[in-house]
């Protein structure tokens, strides 16, 4: 279901925050993976 015109700004803000969270989560996971590989080797 599409957001109504009144909710479009709220939708854009939520989408932006979710994509930023996914971006930083991906970077955090990559850093943790590198750290674990470094500790194991």
PDB file of C-alpha atoms in Angstrom:
ATOM      1  CA  UNK A   1       0.000   0.000   0.000  1.00  0.00           C
ATOM      2  CA  UNK A   2       1.337   3.407  -0.929  1.00  0.00           C
ATOM      3  CA  UNK A   3       1.805   6.147   1.633  1.00  0.00           C
ATOM      4  CA  UNK A   4      -0.664   8.991   1.476  1.00  0.00           C
ATOM      5  CA  UNK A   5       0.513  12.432   0.415  1.00  0.00           C
ATOM      6  CA  UNK A   6       0.531  13.596   4.034  1.00  0.00           C
ATOM      7  CA  UNK A   7       2.781  10.723   5.102  1.00  0.00           C
ATOM      8  CA  UNK A   8       5.317  11.049   2.303  1.00  0.00           C
ATOM      9  CA  UNK A   9       7.759  13.183   4.298  1.00  0.00           C
ATOM     10  CA  UNK A  10       7.590  10.768   7.239  1.00  0.00           C
ATOM     11  CA  UNK A  11       8.130   7.850   4.867  1.00  0.00           C
ATOM     12  CA  UNK A  12      11.173   9.504   3.282  1.00  0.00           C
ATOM     13  CA  UNK A  13      12.674  10.227   6.715  1.00  0.00           C
ATOM     14  CA  UNK A  14      12.112   6.644   7.868  1.00  0.00           C
ATOM     15  CA  UNK A  15      13.528   5.199   4.641  1.00  0.00           C
ATOM     16  CA  UNK A  16      16.594   7.427   4.915  1.00  0.00           C
ATOM     17  CA  UNK A  17      17.247   6.409   8.513  1.00  0.00           C
ATOM     18  CA  UNK A  18      16.821   2.706   7.702  1.00  0.00           C
ATOM     19  CA  UNK A  19      19.241   2.864   4.768  1.00  0.00           C
ATOM     20  CA  UNK A  20      21.810   4.719   6.912  1.00  0.00           C
ATOM     21  CA  UNK A  21      21.422   2.119   9.656  1.00  0.00           C
ATOM     22  CA  UNK A  22      21.911  -0.703   7.133  1.00  0.00           C
ATOM     23  CA  UNK A  23      25.011   1.025   5.713  1.00  0.00           C
ATOM     24  CA  UNK A  24      26.673   1.455   9.119  1.00  0.00           C
ATOM     25  CA  UNK A  25      25.577  -2.042  10.187  1.00  0.00           C
ATOM     26  CA  UNK A  26      27.274  -3.502   7.121  1.00  0.00           C
ATOM     27  CA  UNK A  27      30.475  -1.614   7.879  1.00  0.00           C
ATOM     28  CA  UNK A  28      30.349  -2.708  11.541  1.00  0.00           C
ATOM     29  CA  UNK A  29      29.893  -6.362  10.529  1.00  0.00           C
ATOM     30  CA  UNK A  30      32.820  -6.124   8.109  1.00  0.00           C
ATOM     31  CA  UNK A  31      35.054  -4.611  10.802  1.00  0.00           C
ATOM     32  CA  UNK A  32      34.065  -7.304  13.302  1.00  0.00           C
ATOM     33  CA  UNK A  33      34.695 -10.028  10.711  1.00  0.00           C
ATOM     34  CA  UNK A  34      38.166  -8.639   9.938  1.00  0.00           C
ATOM     35  CA  UNK A  35      38.923  -8.423  13.663  1.00  0.00           C
ATOM     36  CA  UNK A  36      37.862 -12.035  14.247  1.00  0.00           C
ATOM     37  CA  UNK A  37      39.902 -13.276  11.287  1.00  0.00           C
ATOM     38  CA  UNK A  38      42.915 -11.316  12.561  1.00  0.00           C
ATOM     39  CA  UNK A  39      42.514 -12.778  16.062  1.00  0.00           C
ATOM     40  CA  UNK A  40      42.230 -16.336  14.738  1.00  0.00           C
ATOM     41  CA  UNK A  41      45.274 -16.140  12.460  1.00  0.00           C
TER      42      UNK A  41
END
